[in-house]
Coordinates of C-alpha atoms in Angstrom, one line a residue:
Chain A
V1 CA -32.2 -17.0 -54.6
T2 CA -28.8 -18.0 -53.3
Q3 CA -30.1 -21.2 -51.6
P4 CA -31.1 -24.6 -52.8
I5 CA -34.3 -24.8 -51.7
E6 CA -33.9 -27.9 -49.2
T7 CA -31.7 -25.7 -47.4
W8 CA -34.0 -22.9 -47.4
L9 CA -37.0 -24.7 -46.2
A10 CA -35.6 -26.9 -43.3
E11 CA -34.0 -23.5 -42.2
K12 CA -37.6 -21.7 -42.0
K13 CA -39.4 -25.0 -40.6
R14 CA -36.8 -24.9 -38.2
L15 CA -37.8 -21.3 -37.2
V16 CA -41.5 -22.2 -37.1
D17 CA -41.1 -25.3 -34.8
E18 CA -39.2 -23.2 -32.6
T19 CA -41.9 -20.5 -32.3
L20 CA -44.4 -22.7 -32.1
E21 CA -42.5 -24.4 -29.3
R22 CA -42.4 -20.9 -27.8
S23 CA -45.5 -19.7 -27.7
L24 CA -47.8 -22.6 -27.3
P25 CA -48.7 -21.9 -23.3
P26 CA -46.6 -24.7 -21.8
A27 CA -47.9 -28.2 -20.6
D28 CA -48.4 -27.8 -17.4
T29 CA -50.8 -24.5 -17.3
P30 CA -54.0 -25.1 -16.0
P31 CA -55.8 -26.6 -16.9
A32 CA -53.1 -29.0 -18.1
T33 CA -54.9 -31.5 -20.4
I34 CA -56.1 -29.5 -23.1
H35 CA -52.6 -27.5 -22.8
A36 CA -50.6 -31.4 -23.8
A37 CA -53.6 -32.1 -26.3
M38 CA -53.0 -28.7 -28.0
R39 CA -49.4 -29.2 -28.1
Y40 CA -49.6 -33.1 -29.1
S41 CA -51.6 -32.2 -32.5
V42 CA -49.5 -29.3 -33.1
L43 CA -46.0 -30.3 -32.4
A44 CA -46.7 -33.7 -34.2
G45 CA -44.2 -32.4 -37.1
G46 CA -46.0 -31.5 -40.4
K47 CA -44.5 -29.7 -43.0
R48 CA -45.5 -25.9 -41.6
I49 CA -46.2 -25.0 -45.7
R50 CA -48.8 -22.3 -44.2
P51 CA -46.0 -20.7 -42.3
V52 CA -43.7 -21.6 -44.4
L53 CA -45.3 -20.0 -48.2
A54 CA -46.0 -16.8 -45.5
I55 CA -42.6 -16.1 -45.1
A56 CA -41.9 -16.7 -48.2
A57 CA -44.1 -14.3 -49.2
A58 CA -42.8 -11.9 -46.9
E59 CA -38.8 -11.8 -48.0
A60 CA -40.2 -11.8 -51.7
C61 CA -41.7 -8.3 -51.1
G62 CA -38.6 -7.1 -49.3
A63 CA -39.4 -8.1 -45.8
D64 CA -37.9 -9.5 -42.9
A65 CA -40.3 -11.8 -41.2
T66 CA -38.2 -12.3 -37.8
P67 CA -40.9 -9.7 -36.4
F68 CA -43.9 -11.4 -37.1
L69 CA -42.9 -15.6 -37.1
Q70 CA -45.4 -15.5 -34.6
Q71 CA -48.5 -14.1 -36.4
L72 CA -47.5 -16.0 -39.5
S73 CA -47.4 -19.4 -37.2
A74 CA -50.9 -18.9 -36.5
L75 CA -51.5 -20.4 -39.5
E76 CA -50.3 -23.6 -38.3
L77 CA -52.5 -23.9 -35.4
I78 CA -55.9 -23.0 -37.7
H79 CA -54.5 -26.1 -40.2
T80 CA -53.9 -27.9 -36.9
Y81 CA -57.3 -27.7 -35.6
S82 CA -58.9 -28.4 -38.8
L83 CA -57.5 -31.6 -38.9
I84 CA -57.8 -32.3 -35.5
H85 CA -61.9 -31.8 -35.8
D86 CA -62.0 -33.6 -39.1
D87 CA -60.5 -36.8 -37.9
L88 CA -63.0 -36.9 -35.2
P89 CA -65.5 -39.8 -35.3
A90 CA -68.6 -38.0 -36.2
I91 CA -66.8 -36.5 -39.5
D92 CA -63.8 -38.6 -41.1
N93 CA -63.3 -40.9 -38.5
D94 CA -59.3 -41.4 -38.8
D95 CA -57.0 -42.8 -36.3
L96 CA -53.7 -42.0 -37.8
R97 CA -52.2 -38.5 -38.4
R98 CA -48.8 -37.3 -39.1
G99 CA -48.0 -40.7 -38.0
R100 CA -49.4 -40.4 -34.7
A101 CA -53.2 -41.6 -33.2
T102 CA -55.1 -38.7 -33.6
S103 CA -55.9 -36.3 -30.7
H104 CA -59.4 -38.4 -29.9
V105 CA -57.7 -41.1 -29.6
V106 CA -55.2 -40.1 -27.0
F107 CA -57.3 -37.4 -25.2
G108 CA -60.7 -38.4 -25.8
E109 CA -63.4 -37.0 -28.1
A110 CA -64.5 -34.2 -25.5
M111 CA -60.7 -33.2 -25.4
A112 CA -60.1 -33.4 -29.2
I113 CA -63.2 -31.1 -30.0
L114 CA -62.0 -28.2 -27.1
A115 CA -58.1 -28.9 -28.1
G116 CA -59.3 -27.3 -31.6
D117 CA -61.5 -24.8 -30.4
A118 CA -58.6 -23.7 -28.3
L119 CA -56.3 -23.9 -31.2
L120 CA -58.3 -21.5 -33.5
T121 CA -58.8 -19.6 -30.4
E122 CA -55.0 -19.0 -30.0
A123 CA -54.6 -18.3 -33.7
F124 CA -56.9 -15.3 -33.6
S125 CA -54.6 -14.1 -30.2
W126 CA -51.7 -14.7 -32.1
L127 CA -52.3 -13.1 -35.1
S128 CA -53.9 -9.8 -33.4
H129 CA -50.9 -9.3 -31.1
P130 CA -49.2 -6.1 -32.3
A131 CA -46.0 -7.2 -34.4
A132 CA -43.2 -4.5 -34.4
G133 CA -43.0 -2.2 -37.2
V134 CA -46.2 -3.1 -38.9
D135 CA -49.2 -0.8 -39.4
P136 CA -52.3 -1.6 -37.0
K137 CA -54.0 -1.1 -40.2
D138 CA -52.4 -3.5 -42.1
Q139 CA -52.4 -6.0 -39.3
L140 CA -56.2 -5.5 -38.8
R141 CA -56.8 -6.3 -42.4
A142 CA -54.4 -8.8 -42.0
V143 CA -56.4 -10.7 -39.4
A144 CA -59.2 -10.2 -41.3
V145 CA -58.0 -11.7 -44.4
V146 CA -57.2 -15.1 -42.2
A147 CA -60.8 -15.1 -40.5
Q148 CA -62.7 -14.9 -44.1
A149 CA -60.3 -17.4 -45.7
A150 CA -61.0 -20.0 -42.8
D151 CA -65.0 -19.5 -42.3
S152 CA -68.1 -21.0 -43.4
R153 CA -67.6 -19.5 -46.8
G154 CA -64.0 -20.7 -47.1
M155 CA -61.9 -23.5 -45.4
V156 CA -64.9 -24.7 -42.9
G157 CA -67.5 -24.7 -46.0
G158 CA -65.1 -26.8 -48.5
Q159 CA -65.3 -29.2 -45.6
V160 CA -68.5 -29.2 -45.6
A161 CA -68.9 -29.4 -49.1
D162 CA -66.8 -32.5 -49.0
I163 CA -68.9 -34.1 -46.4
E164 CA -71.8 -33.9 -48.3
A165 CA -70.3 -34.9 -51.6
E166 CA -69.1 -38.3 -50.0
R167 CA -72.7 -38.9 -48.3
N168 CA -73.8 -38.5 -51.5
H169 CA -71.6 -40.8 -53.4
G170 CA -70.8 -38.3 -56.5
G171 CA -70.3 -34.7 -57.5
G172 CA -68.5 -34.1 -60.8
M173 CA -65.2 -31.2 -61.6
D174 CA -67.4 -28.0 -60.2
L175 CA -68.0 -29.7 -56.7
L176 CA -64.5 -31.0 -56.6
R177 CA -62.8 -27.5 -57.5
F178 CA -65.5 -25.6 -54.8
I179 CA -64.0 -28.5 -52.3
H180 CA -60.3 -27.7 -53.0
E181 CA -60.2 -24.4 -53.8
N182 CA -62.2 -24.1 -50.6
K183 CA -60.8 -26.7 -48.0
T184 CA -57.2 -26.1 -48.3
G185 CA -57.1 -23.5 -51.2
R186 CA -58.2 -20.2 -49.3
L187 CA -56.4 -20.9 -46.2
L188 CA -53.2 -21.4 -48.2
T189 CA -53.9 -17.9 -50.6
A190 CA -54.8 -16.3 -47.0
S191 CA -51.3 -17.7 -46.0
L192 CA -49.4 -15.6 -48.7
L193 CA -51.5 -12.8 -48.5
L194 CA -50.5 -12.8 -44.6
G195 CA -46.7 -12.4 -45.5
G196 CA -47.3 -9.7 -47.8
I197 CA -49.7 -7.6 -45.9
L198 CA -47.7 -7.9 -42.6
A199 CA -44.4 -7.0 -45.0
G200 CA -46.1 -3.6 -46.5
A201 CA -46.4 -4.9 -49.9
D202 CA -48.5 -2.8 -52.5
E203 CA -51.9 -3.9 -54.1
K204 CA -49.9 -4.9 -57.0
K205 CA -48.1 -7.8 -55.3
L206 CA -50.7 -8.8 -52.9
A207 CA -52.8 -9.4 -56.1
A208 CA -49.7 -11.3 -57.9
L209 CA -49.5 -13.4 -54.3
E210 CA -53.6 -14.0 -54.0
Q211 CA -53.1 -15.4 -58.3
Y212 CA -49.8 -17.7 -57.1
G213 CA -51.8 -18.8 -54.0
R214 CA -54.6 -19.9 -55.7
S215 CA -52.8 -21.8 -57.9
V216 CA -50.4 -23.5 -55.8
G217 CA -53.5 -24.2 -53.1
L218 CA -55.1 -26.1 -55.8
A219 CA -51.7 -27.9 -57.3
F220 CA -51.0 -28.7 -53.7
Q221 CA -54.3 -30.8 -53.2
I222 CA -54.5 -32.1 -56.3
V223 CA -50.7 -33.6 -55.4
D224 CA -52.6 -34.6 -52.4
D225 CA -55.4 -36.5 -54.1
L226 CA -52.2 -38.4 -56.1
L227 CA -50.1 -39.0 -53.2
D228 CA -52.8 -41.1 -52.0
T229 CA -53.3 -43.1 -54.5
E230 CA -49.7 -43.8 -54.9
E231 CA -48.0 -43.7 -52.1
S232 CA -47.8 -45.9 -48.7
A233 CA -49.2 -45.3 -44.8
E234 CA -45.8 -44.9 -43.9
V235 CA -44.6 -42.3 -46.3
L236 CA -47.6 -40.4 -46.1
G237 CA -48.3 -40.9 -42.3
K238 CA -51.6 -41.2 -42.6
T239 CA -54.1 -43.6 -44.0
A240 CA -53.4 -44.2 -47.7
G241 CA -55.7 -45.2 -50.4
K242 CA -58.8 -43.9 -48.4
D243 CA -60.2 -41.8 -51.0
A244 CA -60.5 -45.0 -53.3
A245 CA -61.6 -47.0 -50.8
Q246 CA -64.5 -44.3 -49.9
G247 CA -65.7 -43.8 -53.1
K248 CA -64.1 -40.0 -52.4
L249 CA -63.9 -37.1 -54.7
T250 CA -60.6 -36.7 -56.2
W251 CA -59.0 -34.9 -59.5
P252 CA -57.2 -38.0 -60.4
G253 CA -60.5 -40.1 -59.6
L254 CA -62.6 -37.9 -62.4
V255 CA -59.9 -37.3 -64.9
G256 CA -57.4 -39.7 -64.2
A257 CA -53.9 -39.9 -63.5
E258 CA -51.8 -38.2 -66.7
A259 CA -54.4 -35.2 -67.0
A260 CA -54.6 -34.7 -63.0
R261 CA -50.2 -34.2 -63.2
R262 CA -51.2 -32.4 -66.9
E263 CA -52.9 -29.7 -64.3
V264 CA -50.6 -29.6 -61.7
A265 CA -48.3 -28.4 -64.1
R266 CA -50.2 -25.6 -65.8
L267 CA -51.1 -24.4 -62.7
L268 CA -47.1 -24.5 -61.2
D269 CA -47.0 -22.4 -64.9
T270 CA -49.2 -19.7 -63.9
A271 CA -47.7 -19.7 -60.2
L272 CA -44.0 -18.9 -61.7
G273 CA -45.5 -16.1 -63.9
S274 CA -46.9 -14.7 -60.5
A275 CA -43.7 -15.6 -58.6
D276 CA -41.9 -13.5 -61.6
I277 CA -43.9 -10.3 -61.2
I278 CA -43.1 -9.9 -57.6
G279 CA -39.7 -10.2 -58.3
G280 CA -37.2 -9.5 -55.7
P281 CA -33.7 -10.2 -54.8
K282 CA -34.8 -12.8 -51.9
N283 CA -37.5 -14.5 -54.0
Y284 CA -38.2 -18.5 -53.4
L285 CA -42.0 -18.5 -54.5
G286 CA -40.8 -20.1 -57.8
A287 CA -38.5 -22.6 -56.2
L288 CA -40.9 -23.4 -53.4
G289 CA -44.2 -23.8 -55.5
R290 CA -41.6 -26.6 -57.8
Y291 CA -41.1 -28.1 -54.7
I292 CA -44.4 -28.1 -53.7
C293 CA -45.9 -29.4 -57.0
G294 CA -43.4 -32.2 -57.0
R295 CA -43.7 -33.6 -53.7
R296 CA -43.9 -36.9 -52.7
N297 CA -45.7 -37.1 -49.6
Chain B
V1 CA -80.1 7.2 -16.7
T2 CA -83.2 8.0 -18.4
Q3 CA -85.1 5.2 -19.5
P4 CA -86.1 2.0 -17.2
I5 CA -83.8 -0.3 -17.6
E6 CA -86.4 -3.0 -19.0
T7 CA -86.7 -0.6 -22.3
W8 CA -83.2 0.4 -22.6
L9 CA -82.6 -3.4 -22.6
A10 CA -85.2 -4.0 -25.0
E11 CA -84.2 -2.0 -27.6
K12 CA -80.5 -2.5 -27.7
K13 CA -81.3 -6.5 -27.3
R14 CA -83.5 -5.5 -31.2
L15 CA -80.2 -3.7 -32.5
V16 CA -78.3 -6.8 -32.0
D17 CA -80.7 -9.3 -33.0
E18 CA -80.9 -6.8 -36.1
T19 CA -77.3 -6.8 -36.5
L20 CA -77.1 -10.9 -36.0
E21 CA -79.9 -11.3 -38.1
R22 CA -78.3 -8.8 -41.1
S23 CA -74.3 -9.7 -40.7
L24 CA -75.0 -13.6 -40.8
P25 CA -74.4 -15.2 -44.0
P26 CA -78.1 -15.8 -46.0
A27 CA -79.1 -19.0 -45.5
D28 CA -78.5 -19.8 -49.0
T29 CA -75.1 -19.1 -49.6
P30 CA -73.4 -22.4 -50.3
P31 CA -72.6 -24.8 -48.5
A32 CA -76.6 -24.0 -47.8
T33 CA -76.6 -26.7 -44.6
I34 CA -73.6 -24.9 -42.7
H35 CA -75.4 -21.6 -43.0
A36 CA -78.4 -22.9 -42.0
A37 CA -77.0 -24.2 -38.7
M38 CA -75.4 -21.2 -38.4
R39 CA -78.3 -19.2 -38.0
Y40 CA -80.8 -21.6 -36.4
S41 CA -78.6 -21.4 -33.7
V42 CA -77.8 -17.5 -33.6
L43 CA -81.4 -16.4 -34.2
A44 CA -82.9 -19.1 -31.5
G45 CA -83.2 -16.0 -29.1
G46 CA -81.5 -15.4 -26.1
K47 CA -80.7 -12.5 -24.0
R48 CA -77.9 -11.2 -26.2
I49 CA -76.4 -10.4 -22.4
R50 CA -72.5 -9.6 -23.8
P51 CA -73.3 -7.1 -27.1
V52 CA -75.8 -5.6 -24.5
L53 CA -72.8 -5.4 -21.9
A54 CA -70.3 -3.8 -24.4
I55 CA -73.1 -1.6 -26.0
A56 CA -73.4 -0.2 -22.3
A57 CA -70.1 0.0 -21.8
A58 CA -69.2 2.2 -24.7
E59 CA -72.5 4.3 -24.0
A60 CA -70.9 4.9 -20.5
C61 CA -68.2 5.9 -21.9
G62 CA -69.5 8.5 -23.8
A63 CA -69.5 6.7 -27.7
D64 CA -72.6 5.6 -29.5
A65 CA -72.0 2.2 -30.3
T66 CA -73.7 2.3 -33.8
P67 CA -70.4 2.2 -35.9
F68 CA -69.3 -1.0 -34.3
L69 CA -72.8 -3.0 -33.6
Q70 CA -71.5 -5.7 -35.8
Q71 CA -68.0 -5.9 -33.9
L72 CA -69.9 -5.9 -30.5
S73 CA -72.5 -8.7 -31.5
A74 CA -69.4 -11.2 -32.3
L75 CA -69.5 -11.8 -29.0
E76 CA -72.7 -13.3 -29.4
L77 CA -71.3 -15.9 -31.9
I78 CA -68.1 -16.5 -29.6
H79 CA -71.2 -17.3 -26.6
T80 CA -73.3 -19.7 -29.4
Y81 CA -70.6 -21.7 -30.5
S82 CA -69.3 -22.5 -27.3
L83 CA -73.0 -23.5 -26.5
I84 CA -73.1 -25.7 -29.9
H85 CA -70.1 -27.6 -28.9
D86 CA -70.7 -27.9 -25.0
D87 CA -74.4 -29.5 -25.8
L88 CA -72.5 -32.3 -27.8
P89 CA -72.9 -36.1 -27.1
A90 CA -69.2 -36.2 -26.2
I91 CA -69.5 -33.1 -23.9
D92 CA -72.5 -32.1 -21.8
N93 CA -75.2 -34.4 -24.5
D94 CA -77.8 -32.2 -24.0
D95 CA -81.0 -31.6 -26.4
L96 CA -82.2 -28.8 -25.2
R97 CA -81.1 -25.3 -25.1
R98 CA -83.1 -21.8 -25.8
G99 CA -86.5 -24.0 -25.7
R100 CA -85.4 -25.5 -28.8
A101 CA -83.7 -29.0 -29.8
T102 CA -79.8 -28.2 -29.9
S103 CA -77.7 -28.3 -33.1
H104 CA -76.3 -31.9 -33.3
V105 CA -80.2 -33.0 -33.0
V106 CA -81.1 -30.9 -35.9
F107 CA -78.3 -31.0 -37.7
G108 CA -76.3 -34.2 -36.7
E109 CA -73.0 -34.3 -35.0
A110 CA -70.5 -33.5 -38.1
M111 CA -72.6 -30.2 -39.0
A112 CA -73.1 -29.0 -35.3
I113 CA -69.0 -29.4 -34.3
L114 CA -68.6 -27.6 -38.0
A115 CA -71.1 -24.6 -37.5
G116 CA -69.7 -24.0 -33.8
D117 CA -65.8 -23.6 -36.2
A118 CA -67.3 -21.5 -38.1
L119 CA -69.3 -19.4 -35.4
L120 CA -66.2 -18.9 -34.0
T121 CA -64.5 -17.8 -37.2
E122 CA -67.0 -15.4 -38.2
A123 CA -66.6 -13.8 -34.9
F124 CA -63.0 -12.7 -35.8
S125 CA -64.5 -11.8 -39.2
W126 CA -66.4 -9.3 -37.9
L127 CA -64.0 -8.4 -34.8
S128 CA -61.5 -6.9 -37.5
H129 CA -63.4 -5.6 -40.0
P130 CA -62.9 -2.1 -39.9
A131 CA -65.1 0.1 -37.5
A132 CA -65.5 3.7 -38.6
G133 CA -63.6 6.1 -36.2
V134 CA -61.9 3.8 -34.2
D135 CA -58.5 3.8 -34.1
P136 CA -56.7 0.2 -35.8
K137 CA -54.3 0.2 -33.1
D138 CA -57.1 0.2 -30.9
Q139 CA -59.2 -2.8 -32.3
L140 CA -56.1 -4.7 -32.9
R141 CA -56.1 -4.6 -29.3
A142 CA -59.7 -5.5 -28.8
V143 CA -59.5 -8.4 -30.8
A144 CA -56.5 -9.4 -29.3
V145 CA -58.6 -9.2 -25.9
V146 CA -61.1 -10.7 -27.1
A147 CA -59.7 -13.6 -28.1
Q148 CA -57.5 -14.4 -25.1
A149 CA -60.5 -14.4 -22.9
A150 CA -62.1 -17.1 -25.2
D151 CA -59.1 -19.5 -25.3
S152 CA -57.2 -22.4 -23.5
R153 CA -56.8 -20.3 -20.4
G154 CA -59.8 -18.5 -20.4
M155 CA -63.4 -19.8 -21.5
V156 CA -62.4 -22.8 -23.2
G157 CA -59.6 -23.5 -20.1
G158 CA -63.1 -23.2 -18.1
Q159 CA -64.9 -25.6 -19.8
V160 CA -62.3 -28.2 -19.6
A161 CA -62.2 -27.9 -15.9
D162 CA -65.9 -28.2 -15.4
I163 CA -65.6 -31.4 -17.3
E164 CA -62.9 -32.6 -15.5
A165 CA -64.7 -31.8 -12.2
E166 CA -67.7 -33.6 -13.1
R167 CA -66.1 -36.7 -14.1
N168 CA -63.8 -36.8 -10.7
H169 CA -67.4 -35.9 -9.1
G170 CA -66.2 -33.3 -7.1
G171 CA -63.7 -30.5 -5.8
G172 CA -64.1 -27.2 -3.7
M173 CA -64.5 -23.6 -4.1
D174 CA -60.9 -22.8 -5.6
L175 CA -62.0 -25.2 -8.9
L176 CA -65.4 -24.0 -8.9
R177 CA -64.2 -20.2 -8.8
F178 CA -62.2 -21.2 -11.3
I179 CA -64.6 -22.7 -13.7
H180 CA -66.6 -19.6 -13.0
E181 CA -64.2 -17.3 -13.6
N182 CA -63.5 -18.5 -17.0
K183 CA -66.3 -20.3 -18.2
T184 CA -68.4 -17.5 -18.0
G185 CA -66.3 -14.7 -16.6
R186 CA -63.6 -14.1 -18.9
L187 CA -65.6 -13.3 -22.0
L188 CA -68.5 -11.3 -20.4
T189 CA -65.2 -9.2 -18.9
A190 CA -63.9 -9.1 -22.6
S191 CA -67.2 -7.7 -23.6
L192 CA -67.2 -4.9 -21.4
L193 CA -63.8 -4.2 -22.5
L194 CA -64.3 -4.7 -26.0
G195 CA -66.9 -1.6 -25.6
G196 CA -64.8 0.5 -23.5
I197 CA -62.0 -0.3 -26.2
L198 CA -63.9 0.8 -29.0
A199 CA -65.4 4.1 -27.2
G200 CA -61.8 5.1 -26.8
A201 CA -62.0 5.0 -22.8
D202 CA -58.7 5.8 -21.0
E203 CA -56.9 3.1 -19.1
K204 CA -59.0 4.1 -15.6
K205 CA -62.0 3.7 -17.1
L206 CA -61.2 0.3 -18.8
A207 CA -60.0 -1.0 -15.5
A208 CA -63.1 0.0 -13.7
L209 CA -65.0 -2.2 -16.6
E210 CA -62.8 -4.8 -15.9
Q211 CA -63.6 -5.0 -12.1
Y212 CA -67.1 -4.6 -12.9
G213 CA -67.2 -7.8 -15.6
R214 CA -65.3 -9.7 -13.3
S215 CA -67.9 -8.9 -10.6
V216 CA -70.8 -9.2 -12.8
G217 CA -69.4 -12.4 -14.9
L218 CA -69.0 -14.5 -11.6
A219 CA -72.6 -12.9 -10.2
F220 CA -74.3 -13.8 -13.7
Q221 CA -73.1 -17.7 -13.1
I222 CA -73.9 -18.0 -9.3
V223 CA -77.8 -16.7 -10.6
D224 CA -77.5 -19.6 -13.1
D225 CA -76.8 -21.6 -10.1
L226 CA -79.3 -20.4 -8.2
L227 CA -82.1 -20.7 -11.0
D228 CA -80.9 -24.6 -12.5
T229 CA -82.3 -25.2 -8.5
E230 CA -85.6 -22.9 -8.5
E231 CA -87.0 -22.8 -12.0
S232 CA -88.5 -24.8 -14.4
A233 CA -87.5 -25.9 -17.8
E234 CA -90.3 -24.1 -19.3
V235 CA -88.8 -20.9 -17.4
L236 CA -84.8 -21.6 -18.5
G237 CA -85.7 -22.9 -22.4
K238 CA -83.1 -25.8 -21.4
T239 CA -83.2 -28.8 -18.8
A240 CA -83.8 -27.8 -15.3
G241 CA -82.6 -29.6 -12.3
K242 CA -79.5 -31.3 -13.9
D243 CA -76.5 -29.6 -12.0
A244 CA -77.8 -31.2 -8.6
A245 CA -79.0 -34.9 -11.2
Q246 CA -75.4 -34.8 -12.1
G247 CA -73.7 -33.9 -8.7
K248 CA -72.2 -30.9 -10.3
L249 CA -70.0 -28.1 -8.2
T250 CA -72.1 -25.1 -7.8
W251 CA -72.3 -22.3 -5.9
P252 CA -75.5 -23.2 -3.6
G253 CA -74.2 -26.8 -3.8
L254 CA -71.1 -25.7 -1.5
V255 CA -72.1 -23.2 0.7
G256 CA -76.4 -23.1 0.4
A257 CA -78.5 -20.7 -1.3
E258 CA -78.1 -18.1 1.2
A259 CA -74.4 -17.3 1.8
A260 CA -75.1 -18.1 -2.3
R261 CA -77.7 -15.1 -2.7
R262 CA -75.2 -12.9 -0.2
E263 CA -72.4 -13.5 -2.6
V264 CA -74.3 -12.3 -5.1
A265 CA -75.1 -9.1 -3.2
R266 CA -71.7 -8.5 -2.1
L267 CA -70.4 -8.8 -6.0
L268 CA -73.5 -6.5 -7.1
D269 CA -72.1 -3.6 -4.6
T270 CA -68.6 -4.0 -6.0
A271 CA -70.0 -4.0 -9.6
L272 CA -72.0 -0.6 -8.5
G273 CA -68.5 1.0 -7.5
S274 CA -67.0 0.2 -10.4
A275 CA -69.9 1.7 -12.6
D276 CA -70.0 4.8 -10.5
I277 CA -66.1 5.2 -10.9
I278 CA -66.7 5.4 -14.7
G279 CA -69.9 7.9 -14.6
G280 CA -71.0 9.7 -17.3
P281 CA -74.8 11.0 -18.6
K282 CA -75.8 7.3 -20.5
N283 CA -74.2 4.8 -17.7
Y284 CA -76.8 2.2 -17.6
L285 CA -74.1 -0.4 -16.4
G286 CA -75.5 0.1 -12.7
A287 CA -78.7 -0.6 -13.6
L288 CA -77.6 -3.6 -15.9
G289 CA -76.0 -5.4 -13.3
R290 CA -79.0 -5.0 -10.5
Y291 CA -81.1 -6.9 -13.6
I292 CA -78.4 -9.3 -14.3
C293 CA -78.5 -10.3 -10.3
G294 CA -82.1 -9.9 -10.0
R295 CA -83.2 -12.1 -13.3
R296 CA -85.2 -15.1 -12.8
N297 CA -84.0 -16.8 -16.2

């Protein structure tokens, strides 16, 4: 690798931001309210970690991701829809996200529900838009991988388990692992596979990307748990200390902060091993894993 | 055509019902609540008109739809998700649908939101599942057609316009046409295109299917408006007379019941012309159009 990870990250984030801005329906497309609501939440900033991981996977597998940036950016639409719906009064009832008022606070509950629905649907429109130079068979497989990761046995299932754990005030490590692996882990893993599949990677590299994704995905969520206890709302751009206040199941809550940090280190090691298997001259996966595990917001 | 339309319809509806029952995740798949909620709403009955239209399109274009029944049945998941979300307290606040308590009444609001999300996602999982004998390029196109029909410039956009029209207590024929064409018309049209594309139909036949879909789609919705004023909740399986009570924009409300019936007849004529263009020995599109325009629930 030839650039510092911060430079590489900033450049890729900019590409994703530009793609989102350009590819979302303009705010004056009728009906204007829904398009304003979609753009409000997607263009609120955010780390764009899922599309960036997908770009890293594609580049590590030897492809230029430029021809399929729109397909990779669809991951951010799915992530954003899940945040809008999670924040709803009937679910987490949160009114601050990415440092801004949440969708239902600004646009009302009905429009927030529909903006989430529209973003999820738009994501599959982008994912199925033919990508230049990609075998349609591979692209169809990629669409299926993302759909399965986001469905009731994946991301939505993780969210359901999270809600039920909160209502039941408890659960142990098995349940927490199920929640983390599904609520965040599955879509993060699918992001790497999406990049790899569109890059035409072979099955051995795809298996390594999947292993990398599982490790970084779980580490990402444990770091999130740690940050909630350690950082302010100002740094996080969302309500802080909420997990403990709600008696929420978290990794440091179950095993303590020290053991949680050791688990992050162990997962990072596994991820670095998988990144090495993929190899290649433009492989930022290792640096990206280190960055994610060391982040402060 | 060799069967009475009622026999043909009952047989196709049974195939769709079996496919839905078999392809949805079992009710005990963890987390069990979400899978129970998904199955509750999808397996509540319903006319299965979208998958049935897709089967009719595929058969009219000379294909046996059996190898891609799961892909066509995905349309019913999208339709059902839209009903679950429309019925939510924040949107239409309806507690009766298909003769049963709505999802949020039975499972609570959070689970109803997530069951809708899961069904929409599951639909794209089914749509992108490789169909035997279908060119992946055609299937990818079919996924895109369905996604675009359901997005913020299609079905969701129609729902948004409907909500805004109700809040503003008014609007004229242009607005009502926008609502009907998008809220129901786009997904019905996409159903026909999905069947045609997976059947490998040529562009001329696809254009005729699109024309047929637009006509039958609008007629379907005008008939719905007429039935709301004429039939009981017992026959409809949902709250009746609600449109007028809410001062909702409807076709008979704007032009009167007589003119609305004439418009249905005119649209049926157009649809029959399109069905004739497609031709073929197993073409039930004409009979199906007559059935839809003459239905009593």
